[in-house]
mmCIF file of N, CA and C in Angstrom:
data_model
loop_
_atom_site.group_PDB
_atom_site.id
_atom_site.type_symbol
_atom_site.label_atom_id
_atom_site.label_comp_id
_atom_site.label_asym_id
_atom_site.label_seq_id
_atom_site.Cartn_x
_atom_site.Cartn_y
_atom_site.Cartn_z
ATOM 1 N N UNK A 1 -0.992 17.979 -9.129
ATOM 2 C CA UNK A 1 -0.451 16.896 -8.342
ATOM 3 C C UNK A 1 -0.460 17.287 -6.870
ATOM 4 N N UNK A 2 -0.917 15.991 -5.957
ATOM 5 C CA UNK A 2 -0.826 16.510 -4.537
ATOM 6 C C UNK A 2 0.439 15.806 -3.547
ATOM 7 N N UNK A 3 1.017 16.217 -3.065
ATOM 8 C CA UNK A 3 1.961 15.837 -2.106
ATOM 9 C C UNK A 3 1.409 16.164 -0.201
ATOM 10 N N UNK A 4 1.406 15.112 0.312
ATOM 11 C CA UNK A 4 1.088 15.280 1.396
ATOM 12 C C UNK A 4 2.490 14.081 2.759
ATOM 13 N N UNK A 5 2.535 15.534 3.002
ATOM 14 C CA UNK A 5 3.379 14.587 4.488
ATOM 15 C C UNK A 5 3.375 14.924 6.063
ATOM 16 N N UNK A 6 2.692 13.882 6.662
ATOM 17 C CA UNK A 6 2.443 14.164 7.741
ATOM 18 C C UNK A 6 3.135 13.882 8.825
ATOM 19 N N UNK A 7 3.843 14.577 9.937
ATOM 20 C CA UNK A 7 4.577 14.502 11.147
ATOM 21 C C UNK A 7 3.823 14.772 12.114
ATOM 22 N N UNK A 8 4.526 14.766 13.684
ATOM 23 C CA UNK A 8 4.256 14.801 14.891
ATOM 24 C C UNK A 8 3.548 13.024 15.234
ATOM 25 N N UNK A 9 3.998 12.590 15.012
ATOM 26 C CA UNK A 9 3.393 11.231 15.518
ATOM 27 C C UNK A 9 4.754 10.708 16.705
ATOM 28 N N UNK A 10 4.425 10.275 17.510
ATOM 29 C CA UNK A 10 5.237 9.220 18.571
ATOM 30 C C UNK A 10 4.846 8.295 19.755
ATOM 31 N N UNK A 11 5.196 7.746 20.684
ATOM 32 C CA UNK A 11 5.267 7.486 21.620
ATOM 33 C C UNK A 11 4.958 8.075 22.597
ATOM 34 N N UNK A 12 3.424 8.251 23.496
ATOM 35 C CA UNK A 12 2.839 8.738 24.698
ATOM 36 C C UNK A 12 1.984 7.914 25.266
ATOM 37 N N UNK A 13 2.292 8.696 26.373
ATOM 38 C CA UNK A 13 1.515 7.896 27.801
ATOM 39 C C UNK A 13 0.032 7.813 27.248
ATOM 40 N N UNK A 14 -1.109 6.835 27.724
ATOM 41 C CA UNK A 14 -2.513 7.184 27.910
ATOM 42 C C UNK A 14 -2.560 8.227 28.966
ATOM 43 N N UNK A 15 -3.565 8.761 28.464
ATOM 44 C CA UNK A 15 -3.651 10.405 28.725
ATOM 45 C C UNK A 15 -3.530 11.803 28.642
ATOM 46 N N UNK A 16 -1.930 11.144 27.341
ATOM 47 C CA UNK A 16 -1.387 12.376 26.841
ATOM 48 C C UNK A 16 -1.854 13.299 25.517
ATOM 49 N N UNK A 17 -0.741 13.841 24.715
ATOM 50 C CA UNK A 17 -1.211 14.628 24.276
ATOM 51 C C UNK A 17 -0.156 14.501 22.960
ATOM 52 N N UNK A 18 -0.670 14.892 21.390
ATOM 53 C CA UNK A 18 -0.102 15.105 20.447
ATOM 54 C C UNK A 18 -0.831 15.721 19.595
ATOM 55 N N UNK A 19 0.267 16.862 19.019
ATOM 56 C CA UNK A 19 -0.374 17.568 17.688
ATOM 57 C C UNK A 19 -0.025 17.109 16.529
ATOM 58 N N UNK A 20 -0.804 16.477 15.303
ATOM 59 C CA UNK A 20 0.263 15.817 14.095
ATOM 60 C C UNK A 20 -0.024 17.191 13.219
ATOM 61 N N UNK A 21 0.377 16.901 12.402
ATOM 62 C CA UNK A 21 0.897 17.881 10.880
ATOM 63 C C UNK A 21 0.639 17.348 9.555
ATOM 64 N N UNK A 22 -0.067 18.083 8.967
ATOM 65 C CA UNK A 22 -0.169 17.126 7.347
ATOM 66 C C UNK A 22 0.038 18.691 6.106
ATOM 67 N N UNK A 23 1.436 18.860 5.812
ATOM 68 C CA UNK A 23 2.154 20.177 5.080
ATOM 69 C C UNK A 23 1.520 18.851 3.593
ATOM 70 N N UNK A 24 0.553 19.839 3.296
ATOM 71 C CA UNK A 24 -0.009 19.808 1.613
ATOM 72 C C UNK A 24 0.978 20.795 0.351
ATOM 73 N N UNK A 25 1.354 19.980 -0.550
ATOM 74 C CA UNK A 25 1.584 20.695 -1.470
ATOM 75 C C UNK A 25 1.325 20.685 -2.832
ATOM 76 N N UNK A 26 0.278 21.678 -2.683
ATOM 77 C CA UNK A 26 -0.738 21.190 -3.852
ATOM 78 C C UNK A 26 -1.501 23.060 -4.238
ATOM 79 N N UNK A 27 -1.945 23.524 -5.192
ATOM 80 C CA UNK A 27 -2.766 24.000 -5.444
ATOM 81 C C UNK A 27 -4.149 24.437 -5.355
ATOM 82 N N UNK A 28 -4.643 25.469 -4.808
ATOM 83 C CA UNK A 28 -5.760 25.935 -4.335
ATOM 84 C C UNK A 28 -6.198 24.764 -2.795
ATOM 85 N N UNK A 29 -5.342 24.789 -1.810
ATOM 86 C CA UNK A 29 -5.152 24.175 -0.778
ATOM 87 C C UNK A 29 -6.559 24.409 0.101
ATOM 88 N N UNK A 30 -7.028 25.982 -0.216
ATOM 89 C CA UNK A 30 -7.868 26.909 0.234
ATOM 90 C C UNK A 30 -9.129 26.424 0.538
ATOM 91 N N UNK A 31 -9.144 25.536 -0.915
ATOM 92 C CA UNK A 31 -10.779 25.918 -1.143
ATOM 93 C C UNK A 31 -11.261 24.114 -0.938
ATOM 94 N N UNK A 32 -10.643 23.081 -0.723
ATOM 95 C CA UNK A 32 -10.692 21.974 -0.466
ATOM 96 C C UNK A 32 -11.010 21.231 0.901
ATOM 97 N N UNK A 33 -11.623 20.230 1.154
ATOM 98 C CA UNK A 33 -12.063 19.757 2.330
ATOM 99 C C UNK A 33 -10.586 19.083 2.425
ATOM 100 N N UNK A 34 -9.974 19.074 3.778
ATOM 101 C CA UNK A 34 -9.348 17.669 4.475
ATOM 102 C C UNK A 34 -9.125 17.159 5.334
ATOM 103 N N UNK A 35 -9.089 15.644 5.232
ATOM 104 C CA UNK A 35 -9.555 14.844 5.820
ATOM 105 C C UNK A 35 -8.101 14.391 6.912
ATOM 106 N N UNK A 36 -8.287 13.754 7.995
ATOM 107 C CA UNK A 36 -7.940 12.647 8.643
ATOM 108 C C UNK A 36 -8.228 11.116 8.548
ATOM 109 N N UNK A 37 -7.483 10.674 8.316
ATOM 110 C CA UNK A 37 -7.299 8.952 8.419
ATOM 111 C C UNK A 37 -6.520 8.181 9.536
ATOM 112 N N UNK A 38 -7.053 6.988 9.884
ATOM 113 C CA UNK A 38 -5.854 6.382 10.428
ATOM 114 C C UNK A 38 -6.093 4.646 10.090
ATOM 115 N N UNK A 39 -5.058 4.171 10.757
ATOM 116 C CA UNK A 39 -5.368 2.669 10.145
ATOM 117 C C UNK A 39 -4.689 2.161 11.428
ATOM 118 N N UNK A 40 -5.474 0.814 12.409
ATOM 119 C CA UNK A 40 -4.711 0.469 13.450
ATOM 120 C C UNK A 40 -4.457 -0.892 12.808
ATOM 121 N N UNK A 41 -3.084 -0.877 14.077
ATOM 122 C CA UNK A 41 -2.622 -3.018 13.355
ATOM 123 C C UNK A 41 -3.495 -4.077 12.777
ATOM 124 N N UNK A 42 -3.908 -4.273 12.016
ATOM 125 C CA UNK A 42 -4.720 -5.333 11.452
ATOM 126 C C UNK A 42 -6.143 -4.721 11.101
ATOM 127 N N UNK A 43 -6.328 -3.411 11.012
ATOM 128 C CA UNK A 43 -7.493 -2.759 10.867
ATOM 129 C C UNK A 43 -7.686 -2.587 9.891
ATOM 130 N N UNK A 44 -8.727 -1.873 9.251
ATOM 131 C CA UNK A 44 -9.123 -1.645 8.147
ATOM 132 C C UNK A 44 -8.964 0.357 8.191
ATOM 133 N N UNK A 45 -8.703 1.017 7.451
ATOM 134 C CA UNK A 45 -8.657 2.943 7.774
ATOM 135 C C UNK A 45 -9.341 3.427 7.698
ATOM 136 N N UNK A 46 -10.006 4.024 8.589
ATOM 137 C CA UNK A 46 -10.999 4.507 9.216
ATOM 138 C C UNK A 46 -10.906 6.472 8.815
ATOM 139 N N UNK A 47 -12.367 7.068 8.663
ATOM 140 C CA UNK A 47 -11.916 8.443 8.723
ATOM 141 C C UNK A 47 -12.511 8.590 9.982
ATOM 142 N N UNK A 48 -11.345 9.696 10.492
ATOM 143 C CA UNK A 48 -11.013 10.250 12.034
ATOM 144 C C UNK A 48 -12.039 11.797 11.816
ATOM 145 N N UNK A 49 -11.667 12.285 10.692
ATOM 146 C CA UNK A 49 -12.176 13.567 11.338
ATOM 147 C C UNK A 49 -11.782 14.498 9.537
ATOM 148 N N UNK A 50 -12.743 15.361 9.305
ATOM 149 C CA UNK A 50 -12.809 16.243 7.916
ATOM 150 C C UNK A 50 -12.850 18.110 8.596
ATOM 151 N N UNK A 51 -12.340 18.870 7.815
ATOM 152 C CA UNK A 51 -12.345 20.269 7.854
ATOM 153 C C UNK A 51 -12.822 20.632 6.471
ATOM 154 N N UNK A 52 -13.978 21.490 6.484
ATOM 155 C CA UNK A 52 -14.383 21.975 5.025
ATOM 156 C C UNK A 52 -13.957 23.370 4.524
ATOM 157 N N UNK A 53 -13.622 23.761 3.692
ATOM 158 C CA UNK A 53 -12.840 25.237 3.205
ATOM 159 C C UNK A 53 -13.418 26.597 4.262
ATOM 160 N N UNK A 54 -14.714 26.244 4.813
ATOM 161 C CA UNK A 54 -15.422 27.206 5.548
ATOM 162 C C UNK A 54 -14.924 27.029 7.158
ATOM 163 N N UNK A 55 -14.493 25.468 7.316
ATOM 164 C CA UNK A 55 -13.572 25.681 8.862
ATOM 165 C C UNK A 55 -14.670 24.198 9.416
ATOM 166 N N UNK A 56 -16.136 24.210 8.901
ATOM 167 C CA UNK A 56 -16.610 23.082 9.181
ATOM 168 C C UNK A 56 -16.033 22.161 9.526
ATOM 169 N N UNK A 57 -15.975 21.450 10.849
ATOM 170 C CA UNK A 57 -15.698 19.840 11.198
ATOM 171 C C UNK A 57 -16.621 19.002 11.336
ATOM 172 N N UNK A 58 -16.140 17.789 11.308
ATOM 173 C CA UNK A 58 -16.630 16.444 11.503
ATOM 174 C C UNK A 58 -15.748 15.945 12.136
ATOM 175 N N UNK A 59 -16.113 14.666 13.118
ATOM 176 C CA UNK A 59 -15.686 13.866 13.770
ATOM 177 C C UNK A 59 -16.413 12.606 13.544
ATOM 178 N N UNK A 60 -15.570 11.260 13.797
ATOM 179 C CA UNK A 60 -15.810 10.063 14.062
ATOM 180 C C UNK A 60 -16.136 10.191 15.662
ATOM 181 N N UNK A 61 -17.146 9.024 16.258
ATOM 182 C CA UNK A 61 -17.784 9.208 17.276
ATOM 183 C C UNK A 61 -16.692 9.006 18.034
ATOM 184 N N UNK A 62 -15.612 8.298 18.475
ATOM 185 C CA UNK A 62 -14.877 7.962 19.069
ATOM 186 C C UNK A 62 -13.620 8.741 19.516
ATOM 187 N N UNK A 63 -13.947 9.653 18.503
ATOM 188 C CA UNK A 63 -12.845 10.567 18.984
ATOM 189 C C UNK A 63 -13.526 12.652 19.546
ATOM 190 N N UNK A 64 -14.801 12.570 19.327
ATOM 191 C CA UNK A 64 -15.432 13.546 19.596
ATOM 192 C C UNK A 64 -15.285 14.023 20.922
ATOM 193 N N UNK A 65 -14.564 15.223 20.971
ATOM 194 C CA UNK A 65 -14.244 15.556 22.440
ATOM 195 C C UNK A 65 -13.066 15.550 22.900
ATOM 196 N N UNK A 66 -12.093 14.956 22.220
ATOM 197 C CA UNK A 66 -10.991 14.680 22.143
ATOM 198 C C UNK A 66 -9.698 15.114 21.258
ATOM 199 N N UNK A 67 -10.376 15.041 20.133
ATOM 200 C CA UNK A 67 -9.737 15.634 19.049
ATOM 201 C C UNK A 67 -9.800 16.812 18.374
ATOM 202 N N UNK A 68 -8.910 17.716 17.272
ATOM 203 C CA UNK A 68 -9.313 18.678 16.684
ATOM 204 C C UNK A 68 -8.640 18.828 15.736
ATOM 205 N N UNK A 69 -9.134 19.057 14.446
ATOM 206 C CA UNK A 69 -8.469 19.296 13.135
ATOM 207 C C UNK A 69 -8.887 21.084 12.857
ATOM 208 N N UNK A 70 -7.657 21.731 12.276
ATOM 209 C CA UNK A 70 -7.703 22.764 12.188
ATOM 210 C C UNK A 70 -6.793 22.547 11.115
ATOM 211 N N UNK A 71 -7.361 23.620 10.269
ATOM 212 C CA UNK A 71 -5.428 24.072 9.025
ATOM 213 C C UNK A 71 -5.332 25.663 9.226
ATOM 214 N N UNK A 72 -4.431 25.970 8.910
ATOM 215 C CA UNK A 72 -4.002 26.811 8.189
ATOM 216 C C UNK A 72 -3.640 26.996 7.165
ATOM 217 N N UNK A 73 -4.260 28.237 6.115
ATOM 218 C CA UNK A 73 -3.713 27.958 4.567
ATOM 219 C C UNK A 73 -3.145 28.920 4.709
ATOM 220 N N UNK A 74 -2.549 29.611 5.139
ATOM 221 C CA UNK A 74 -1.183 30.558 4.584
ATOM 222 C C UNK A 74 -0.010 29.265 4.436
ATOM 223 N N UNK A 75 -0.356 28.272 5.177
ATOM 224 C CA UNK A 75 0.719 27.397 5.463
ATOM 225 C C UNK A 75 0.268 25.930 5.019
ATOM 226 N N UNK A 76 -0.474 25.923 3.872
ATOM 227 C CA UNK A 76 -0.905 24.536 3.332
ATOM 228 C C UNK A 76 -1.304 23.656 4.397
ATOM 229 N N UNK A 77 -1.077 23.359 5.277
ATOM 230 C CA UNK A 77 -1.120 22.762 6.442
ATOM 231 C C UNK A 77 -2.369 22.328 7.079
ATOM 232 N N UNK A 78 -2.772 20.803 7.916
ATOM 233 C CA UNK A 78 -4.013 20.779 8.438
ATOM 234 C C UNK A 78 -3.195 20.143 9.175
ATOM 235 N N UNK A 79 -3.923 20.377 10.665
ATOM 236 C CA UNK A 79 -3.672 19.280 12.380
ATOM 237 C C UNK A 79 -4.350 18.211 12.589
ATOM 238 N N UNK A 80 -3.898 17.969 13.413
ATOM 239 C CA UNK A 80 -5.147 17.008 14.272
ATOM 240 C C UNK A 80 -4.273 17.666 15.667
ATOM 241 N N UNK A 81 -5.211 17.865 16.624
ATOM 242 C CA UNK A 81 -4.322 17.869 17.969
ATOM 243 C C UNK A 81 -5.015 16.642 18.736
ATOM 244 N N UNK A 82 -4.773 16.109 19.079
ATOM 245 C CA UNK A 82 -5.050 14.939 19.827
ATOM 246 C C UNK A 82 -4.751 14.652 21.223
ATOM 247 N N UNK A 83 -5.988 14.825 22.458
ATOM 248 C CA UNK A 83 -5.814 15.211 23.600
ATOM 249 C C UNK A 83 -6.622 13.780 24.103
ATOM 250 N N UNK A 84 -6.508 13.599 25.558
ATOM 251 C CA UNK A 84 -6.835 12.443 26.442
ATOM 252 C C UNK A 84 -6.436 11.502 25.454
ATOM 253 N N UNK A 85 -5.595 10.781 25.147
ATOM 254 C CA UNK A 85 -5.373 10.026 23.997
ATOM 255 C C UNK A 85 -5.313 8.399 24.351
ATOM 256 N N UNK A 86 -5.687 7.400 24.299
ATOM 257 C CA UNK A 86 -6.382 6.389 25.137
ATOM 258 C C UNK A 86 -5.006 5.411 23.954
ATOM 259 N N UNK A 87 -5.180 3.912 24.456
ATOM 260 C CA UNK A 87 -4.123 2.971 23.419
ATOM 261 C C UNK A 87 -4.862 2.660 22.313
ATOM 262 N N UNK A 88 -5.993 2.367 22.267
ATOM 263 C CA UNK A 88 -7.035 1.799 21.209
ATOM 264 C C UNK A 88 -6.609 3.511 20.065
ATOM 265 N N UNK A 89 -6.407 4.767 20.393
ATOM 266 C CA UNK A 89 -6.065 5.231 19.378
ATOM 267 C C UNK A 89 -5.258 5.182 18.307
ATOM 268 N N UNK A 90 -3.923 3.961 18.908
ATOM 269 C CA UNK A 90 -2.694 3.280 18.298
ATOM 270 C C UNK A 90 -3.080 3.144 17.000
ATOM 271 N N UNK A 91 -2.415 3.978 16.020
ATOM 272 C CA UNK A 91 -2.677 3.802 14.315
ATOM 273 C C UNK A 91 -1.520 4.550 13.591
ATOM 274 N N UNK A 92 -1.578 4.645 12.792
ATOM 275 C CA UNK A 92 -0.556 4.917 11.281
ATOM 276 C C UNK A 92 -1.823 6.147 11.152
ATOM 277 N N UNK A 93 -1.513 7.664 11.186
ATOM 278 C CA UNK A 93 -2.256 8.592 10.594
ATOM 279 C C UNK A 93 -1.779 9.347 9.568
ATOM 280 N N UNK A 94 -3.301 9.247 8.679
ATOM 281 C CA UNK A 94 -2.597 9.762 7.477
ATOM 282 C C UNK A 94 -4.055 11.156 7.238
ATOM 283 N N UNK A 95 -3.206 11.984 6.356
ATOM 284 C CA UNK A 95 -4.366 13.076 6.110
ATOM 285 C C UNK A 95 -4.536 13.141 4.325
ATOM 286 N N UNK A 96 -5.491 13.392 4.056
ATOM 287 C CA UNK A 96 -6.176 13.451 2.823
ATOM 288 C C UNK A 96 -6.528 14.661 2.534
ATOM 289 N N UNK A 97 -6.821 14.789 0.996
ATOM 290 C CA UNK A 97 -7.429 15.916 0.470
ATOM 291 C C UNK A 97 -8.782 14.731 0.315
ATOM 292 N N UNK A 98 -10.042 15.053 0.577
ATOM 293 C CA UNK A 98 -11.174 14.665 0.871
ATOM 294 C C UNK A 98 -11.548 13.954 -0.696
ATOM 295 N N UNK A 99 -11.368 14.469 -1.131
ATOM 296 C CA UNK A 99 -12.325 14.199 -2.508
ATOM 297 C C UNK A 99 -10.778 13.560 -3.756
ATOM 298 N N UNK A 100 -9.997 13.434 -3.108
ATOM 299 C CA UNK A 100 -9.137 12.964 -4.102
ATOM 300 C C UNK A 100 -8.587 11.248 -3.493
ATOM 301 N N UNK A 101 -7.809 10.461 -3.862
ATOM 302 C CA UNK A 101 -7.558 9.191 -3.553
ATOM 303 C C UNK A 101 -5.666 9.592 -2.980
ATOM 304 N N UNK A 102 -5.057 10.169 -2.999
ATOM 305 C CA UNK A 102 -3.391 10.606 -2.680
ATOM 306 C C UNK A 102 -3.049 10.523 -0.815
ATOM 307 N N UNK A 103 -2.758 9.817 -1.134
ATOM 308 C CA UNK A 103 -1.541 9.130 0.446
ATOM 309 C C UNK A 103 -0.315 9.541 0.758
ATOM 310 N N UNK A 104 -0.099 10.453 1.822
ATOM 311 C CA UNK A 104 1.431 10.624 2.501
ATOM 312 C C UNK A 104 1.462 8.667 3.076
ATOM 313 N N UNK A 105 2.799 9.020 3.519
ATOM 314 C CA UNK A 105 3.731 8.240 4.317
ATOM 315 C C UNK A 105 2.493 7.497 5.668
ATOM 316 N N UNK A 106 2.002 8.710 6.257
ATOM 317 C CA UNK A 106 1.547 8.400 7.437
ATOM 318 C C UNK A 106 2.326 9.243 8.273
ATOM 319 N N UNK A 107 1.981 8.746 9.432
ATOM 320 C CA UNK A 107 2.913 9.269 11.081
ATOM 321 C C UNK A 107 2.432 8.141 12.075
ATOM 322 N N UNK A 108 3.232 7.446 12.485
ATOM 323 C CA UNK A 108 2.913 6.706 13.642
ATOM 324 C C UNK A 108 2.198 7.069 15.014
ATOM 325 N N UNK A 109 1.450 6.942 15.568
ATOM 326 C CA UNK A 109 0.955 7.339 17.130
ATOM 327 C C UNK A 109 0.741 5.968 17.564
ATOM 328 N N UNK A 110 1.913 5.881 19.106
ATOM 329 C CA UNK A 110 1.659 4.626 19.609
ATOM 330 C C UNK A 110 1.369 5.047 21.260
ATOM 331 N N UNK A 111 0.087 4.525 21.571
ATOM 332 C CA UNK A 111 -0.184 5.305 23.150
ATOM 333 C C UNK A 111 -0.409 3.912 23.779
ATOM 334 N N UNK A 112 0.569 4.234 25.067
ATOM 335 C CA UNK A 112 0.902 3.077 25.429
ATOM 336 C C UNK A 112 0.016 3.085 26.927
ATOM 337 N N UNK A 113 -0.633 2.244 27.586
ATOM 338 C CA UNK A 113 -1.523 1.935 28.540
ATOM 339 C C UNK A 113 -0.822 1.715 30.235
#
C-alpha cells in the first residue's frame, strides 16, 4: 500500500520561490520512478516533472529551467523546488509513484501576479 502526502505549498509573489514535499510511505521507495502532478482551476492534471531510481529527470516544457525534482530515500521523500514561479503555475500539486494510480491530498501553490 502507498501513502503519499505532500506539503510546502502557499501563497507567493510572481517571481518567487517554493520547495514542496511529497513524504512516501510505501516500500522499496528506492527503486521506483516519481512523478509530479498538478491540476490548475478548471484544468485537466498535467505531469510536471518524473525522477527515475537512477536520479534521471524529466520535465514538462513549461517548467524546464525553473523547476527541480529531487528525493531523497533515506527519507522516502521527493521535491519539487520551484523557482521564478510565474501565476499560470497556480495548481493543486500532487506527487505520484509513476507507475501506480495512488493520490495524496495535494498542496496548493497560488502565485499571485
Amino acid at each position: 500500500q502507498v501513502q503519499l502526502v505532500e506539503s510546502g505549498g502557499g501563497l507567493v509573489q510572481a517571481g518567487g520561490s517554493l520547495r514542496l514535499s511529497c513524504a512516501a510511505s510505501m516500500r522499496s521507495f528506492s527503486v521506483e520512478t516519481m512523478a509530479w502532478y498538478r491540476q490548475a482551476p478548471g484544468k485537466q492534471r498535467e505531469l510536471v516533472a518524473t525522477i527515475t531510481d537512477s536520479g534521471s529527470t524529466n520535465y514538462v516544457d513549461s517548467v524546464k529551467g525553473r523547476f527541480t525534482i529531487s528525493r531523497d530515500n533515506a527519507k522516502n521523500t521527493v521535491y519539487l523546488q520551484m523557482n521564478s514561479l510565474k501565476p499560470e503555475d497556480t495548481a493543486v500539486y500532487y506527487c505520484r509513484v509513476r507507475r501506480l494510480i495512488a493520490w495524496g491530498q495535494g498542496t496548493l501553490v497560488t502565485v499571485s501576479s
